[in-house]
Coordinates of C-alpha atoms in Angstrom, one line a residue:
X124 CA 252.4 199.5 28.6
X125 CA 252.4 201.6 25.5
X126 CA 251.6 199.8 22.3
X127 CA 252.1 201.5 18.9
X128 CA 249.0 201.5 16.8
X129 CA 249.1 199.5 13.6
X130 CA 247.9 201.3 10.5
X131 CA 245.3 199.3 8.5
X132 CA 246.3 199.1 4.8
X133 CA 243.9 200.7 2.4
X134 CA 241.3 198.5 0.8
X135 CA 241.0 198.4 -3.0
X136 CA 237.8 200.4 -2.7
X137 CA 239.6 203.1 -0.8
X138 CA 242.5 203.1 -3.2
X139 CA 240.1 203.4 -6.2
X140 CA 238.1 206.2 -4.5
X141 CA 241.3 208.2 -3.7
X142 CA 242.6 207.9 -7.2
X143 CA 239.3 208.8 -8.8
X144 CA 238.8 211.7 -6.4
X145 CA 242.2 213.1 -7.3
X146 CA 241.6 212.6 -11.0
X147 CA 238.4 214.6 -10.7
X148 CA 239.8 217.4 -8.5
X149 CA 243.0 217.8 -10.5
X150 CA 241.5 217.8 -14.0
X151 CA 242.2 214.3 -15.4
X152 CA 238.5 214.0 -15.9
X153 CA 236.3 216.9 -17.1
X154 CA 233.1 218.0 -15.5
X155 CA 230.2 216.1 -17.0
X156 CA 232.5 213.4 -18.5
X157 CA 231.1 209.8 -18.6
X158 CA 232.9 207.3 -16.4
X159 CA 232.5 203.6 -17.2
X160 CA 233.4 200.9 -14.7
X161 CA 235.4 199.1 -17.4
X162 CA 237.4 202.2 -18.3
X163 CA 238.2 202.9 -14.7
X164 CA 239.1 199.3 -13.9
X165 CA 241.6 199.3 -16.8
X166 CA 243.0 202.7 -16.0
X167 CA 243.6 202.0 -12.3
X168 CA 244.3 198.3 -12.7
X169 CA 241.7 197.4 -10.2
X170 CA 238.8 195.0 -10.5
X171 CA 235.3 196.3 -11.2
X172 CA 233.8 195.6 -7.8
X173 CA 236.0 198.1 -5.9
X174 CA 235.5 200.6 -8.7
X175 CA 231.7 200.3 -8.4
X176 CA 231.9 200.8 -4.6
X177 CA 234.2 203.7 -5.1
X178 CA 231.8 205.4 -7.5
X179 CA 229.0 205.0 -4.9
X180 CA 231.2 206.7 -2.3
X181 CA 232.0 209.6 -4.6
X182 CA 228.3 209.9 -5.5
X183 CA 227.7 210.5 -1.8
X184 CA 230.4 213.2 -1.9
X185 CA 228.7 214.9 -4.8
X186 CA 231.6 214.2 -7.2
X187 CA 229.8 211.9 -9.6
X188 CA 226.2 211.5 -10.7
X189 CA 224.9 208.0 -11.3
X190 CA 221.9 207.9 -13.7
X191 CA 220.1 204.5 -13.7
X192 CA 220.1 202.8 -17.1
X193 CA 222.4 205.6 -18.5
X194 CA 225.7 205.7 -16.7
X195 CA 227.9 207.5 -14.3
X196 CA 229.3 211.0 -14.9
X197 CA 231.6 213.5 -13.3
X198 CA 229.4 216.2 -11.6
X199 CA 228.7 219.5 -13.3
X200 CA 227.7 222.8 -11.5
X201 CA 225.4 225.7 -11.9
X202 CA 226.0 229.2 -10.6
X203 CA 223.4 228.5 -7.9
X204 CA 225.3 225.4 -6.8
X205 CA 228.4 227.6 -6.3
X206 CA 226.4 230.3 -4.5
X207 CA 225.0 227.8 -2.0
X208 CA 228.3 226.1 -1.4
X209 CA 230.0 229.5 -0.9
X210 CA 227.4 230.4 1.8
X211 CA 228.1 227.2 3.6
X212 CA 231.9 227.6 3.3
X213 CA 231.7 231.1 4.8
X214 CA 229.7 229.9 7.8
X215 CA 232.0 226.9 8.4
X216 CA 235.4 228.5 7.7
X217 CA 234.8 231.8 9.6
X218 CA 233.6 229.8 12.7
X219 CA 236.5 227.4 12.2
X220 CA 239.0 230.3 12.2
X221 CA 237.7 231.7 15.5
X222 CA 237.8 228.2 17.1
X223 CA 241.3 227.5 15.8
X224 CA 242.6 230.9 17.0
X225 CA 241.1 230.3 20.4
X226 CA 242.4 226.8 20.9
X227 CA 245.5 226.4 18.7
X228 CA 246.7 230.0 18.1
X229 CA 250.5 229.3 18.0
X230 CA 250.2 226.3 15.7
X231 CA 247.6 228.0 13.5
X232 CA 250.0 230.9 12.8
X233 CA 252.9 228.6 12.3
X234 CA 251.2 226.3 9.9
X235 CA 249.6 229.0 7.8
X236 CA 252.9 230.8 7.6
X237 CA 254.6 227.7 6.3
X238 CA 251.9 227.0 3.7
X239 CA 251.9 230.7 2.6
X240 CA 255.6 230.7 2.0
X241 CA 255.3 227.5 -0.2
X242 CA 252.4 229.1 -2.1
X243 CA 254.6 232.1 -2.8
X244 CA 257.3 229.7 -4.3
X245 CA 254.8 227.7 -6.4
X246 CA 253.2 230.9 -7.7
X247 CA 256.6 232.2 -8.8
X248 CA 257.3 228.9 -10.4
X249 CA 253.9 228.9 -12.2
X250 CA 252.9 225.6 -10.8
X251 CA 249.1 225.9 -10.9
X252 CA 248.3 222.4 -9.7
X253 CA 250.6 222.6 -6.6
X254 CA 249.3 226.1 -5.9
X255 CA 245.8 224.9 -5.7
X256 CA 246.8 222.0 -3.5
X257 CA 248.4 224.4 -1.1
X258 CA 245.4 226.7 -1.3
X259 CA 243.2 223.7 -0.2
X260 CA 245.7 222.8 2.5
X261 CA 245.6 226.4 3.9
X262 CA 241.8 226.2 4.4
X263 CA 241.9 222.6 5.6
X264 CA 244.5 223.5 8.2
X265 CA 242.2 226.1 9.7
X266 CA 239.4 223.7 10.0
X267 CA 241.6 220.9 11.4
X268 CA 243.0 223.2 14.1
X269 CA 239.4 224.3 15.1
X270 CA 239.5 221.1 17.2
X271 CA 235.8 220.8 16.5
X272 CA 235.0 217.4 15.0
X273 CA 231.5 218.4 13.9
X274 CA 232.8 221.5 12.1
X275 CA 235.5 219.5 10.4
X276 CA 233.1 216.7 9.4
X277 CA 230.7 219.3 7.9
X278 CA 233.6 220.9 6.0
X279 CA 234.9 217.6 4.6
X280 CA 231.5 217.0 3.0
X281 CA 232.0 220.0 0.7
X282 CA 235.8 220.6 0.6
X283 CA 236.7 218.2 -2.2
X284 CA 233.8 219.3 -4.4
X285 CA 234.7 222.9 -3.8
X286 CA 238.3 222.2 -4.7
X287 CA 237.2 220.5 -7.9
X288 CA 235.0 223.4 -8.9
X289 CA 237.9 225.8 -8.3
X290 CA 240.2 223.8 -10.4
X291 CA 237.9 223.3 -13.3
X292 CA 236.3 226.7 -13.4
X293 CA 238.8 229.2 -11.9
X294 CA 240.2 231.6 -14.4
X295 CA 244.0 231.6 -14.2
X296 CA 244.3 231.5 -10.4
X297 CA 248.1 232.2 -10.5
X298 CA 247.4 235.6 -12.2
X299 CA 244.9 236.7 -9.5
X300 CA 247.2 238.6 -7.2
X301 CA 244.5 239.5 -4.7
X302 CA 243.6 235.8 -4.3
X303 CA 247.2 235.1 -3.2
X304 CA 247.6 238.2 -1.1
X305 CA 244.5 237.5 1.0
X306 CA 246.2 234.4 2.4
X307 CA 249.0 236.6 3.6
X308 CA 246.6 239.1 5.1
X309 CA 244.8 236.4 7.0
X310 CA 248.1 235.1 8.4
X311 CA 249.5 238.5 9.3
X312 CA 246.3 239.5 11.1
X313 CA 246.5 236.3 13.1
X314 CA 250.1 237.0 14.0
X315 CA 249.0 240.4 15.4
X316 CA 246.2 238.7 17.4
X317 CA 243.5 240.4 15.3
X318 CA 241.2 237.5 14.6
X319 CA 238.3 239.8 13.6
X320 CA 240.3 241.3 10.7
X321 CA 241.5 237.8 9.7
X322 CA 237.9 236.6 9.7
X323 CA 236.8 239.6 7.5
X324 CA 239.5 238.8 5.0
X325 CA 238.6 235.1 5.0
X326 CA 235.0 235.9 4.4
X327 CA 235.9 238.1 1.4
X328 CA 238.3 235.5 0.2
X329 CA 235.7 232.7 0.2
X330 CA 233.3 234.8 -1.8
X331 CA 236.1 235.7 -4.2
X332 CA 236.3 232.0 -5.0
X333 CA 232.7 232.2 -6.2
X334 CA 233.7 234.6 -9.0
X335 CA 234.5 232.0 -11.5
X336 CA 234.0 231.6 -15.2
X337 CA 231.1 229.4 -16.1
X338 CA 231.8 230.0 -19.8
X339 CA 234.5 227.4 -19.5
X340 CA 231.7 224.8 -19.3
X341 CA 230.6 225.5 -22.9
X342 CA 230.9 221.8 -23.7
X343 CA 229.2 220.7 -20.5
X344 CA 225.5 221.0 -19.5
X345 CA 225.0 223.4 -16.5
X346 CA 222.1 221.3 -15.3
X347 CA 223.8 218.1 -14.2
X348 CA 222.6 216.3 -17.4
X349 CA 225.2 213.8 -18.7
X350 CA 227.2 214.2 -21.9
X351 CA 226.1 212.0 -24.7
X352 CA 229.5 210.7 -25.8
X353 CA 232.4 209.1 -23.9
X354 CA 235.7 211.0 -24.0
X355 CA 237.6 208.1 -22.4
X356 CA 237.0 204.5 -23.3

């Protein structure tokens, strides 16, 4: 007999973690910004205990830094941080692309084509936030369709932080035509069955993400040192 699975409702900790994760990756909170448990509890209308647990979870993801006796802060980044993350992304995503092409070729092409068309629309509309969401989904879809749980788990460890870096530090992504067109080149190469060209474009694309403007952090330390004053109370 077939029994439908019952989805477990999210705990308050999971809700708090999701909201805080989104707030960091989509710019509600700045890099290096102090985060107090009281402020977050009031902002999200959730008690302090789930907030504290959520902050611990996000610390493990590298999105916040908890400094004993000082406080909790949104992460900051150095050029070396970005370089190391880019090296890891290249290794994971290129391998993920080959696996996805070998195991789920038809769905891979279909999904990427669908996402690319929506990226085109949001780019034309000037919707930066939605464009970056779709960009993240494009890469996430490749990794999901790799059908390799270990590759996907490793990717998830860095994907959210990579997205946050791109949002906070990328210089006008909608104006970077080559950034957008590379998604199309990857998709078209896969349609033709040319996974090697797709992988070469993906590799170039990942490294293009590392060409971001650290001058935008002129009000934030580049050495993961917390800011002195709260911006949100």
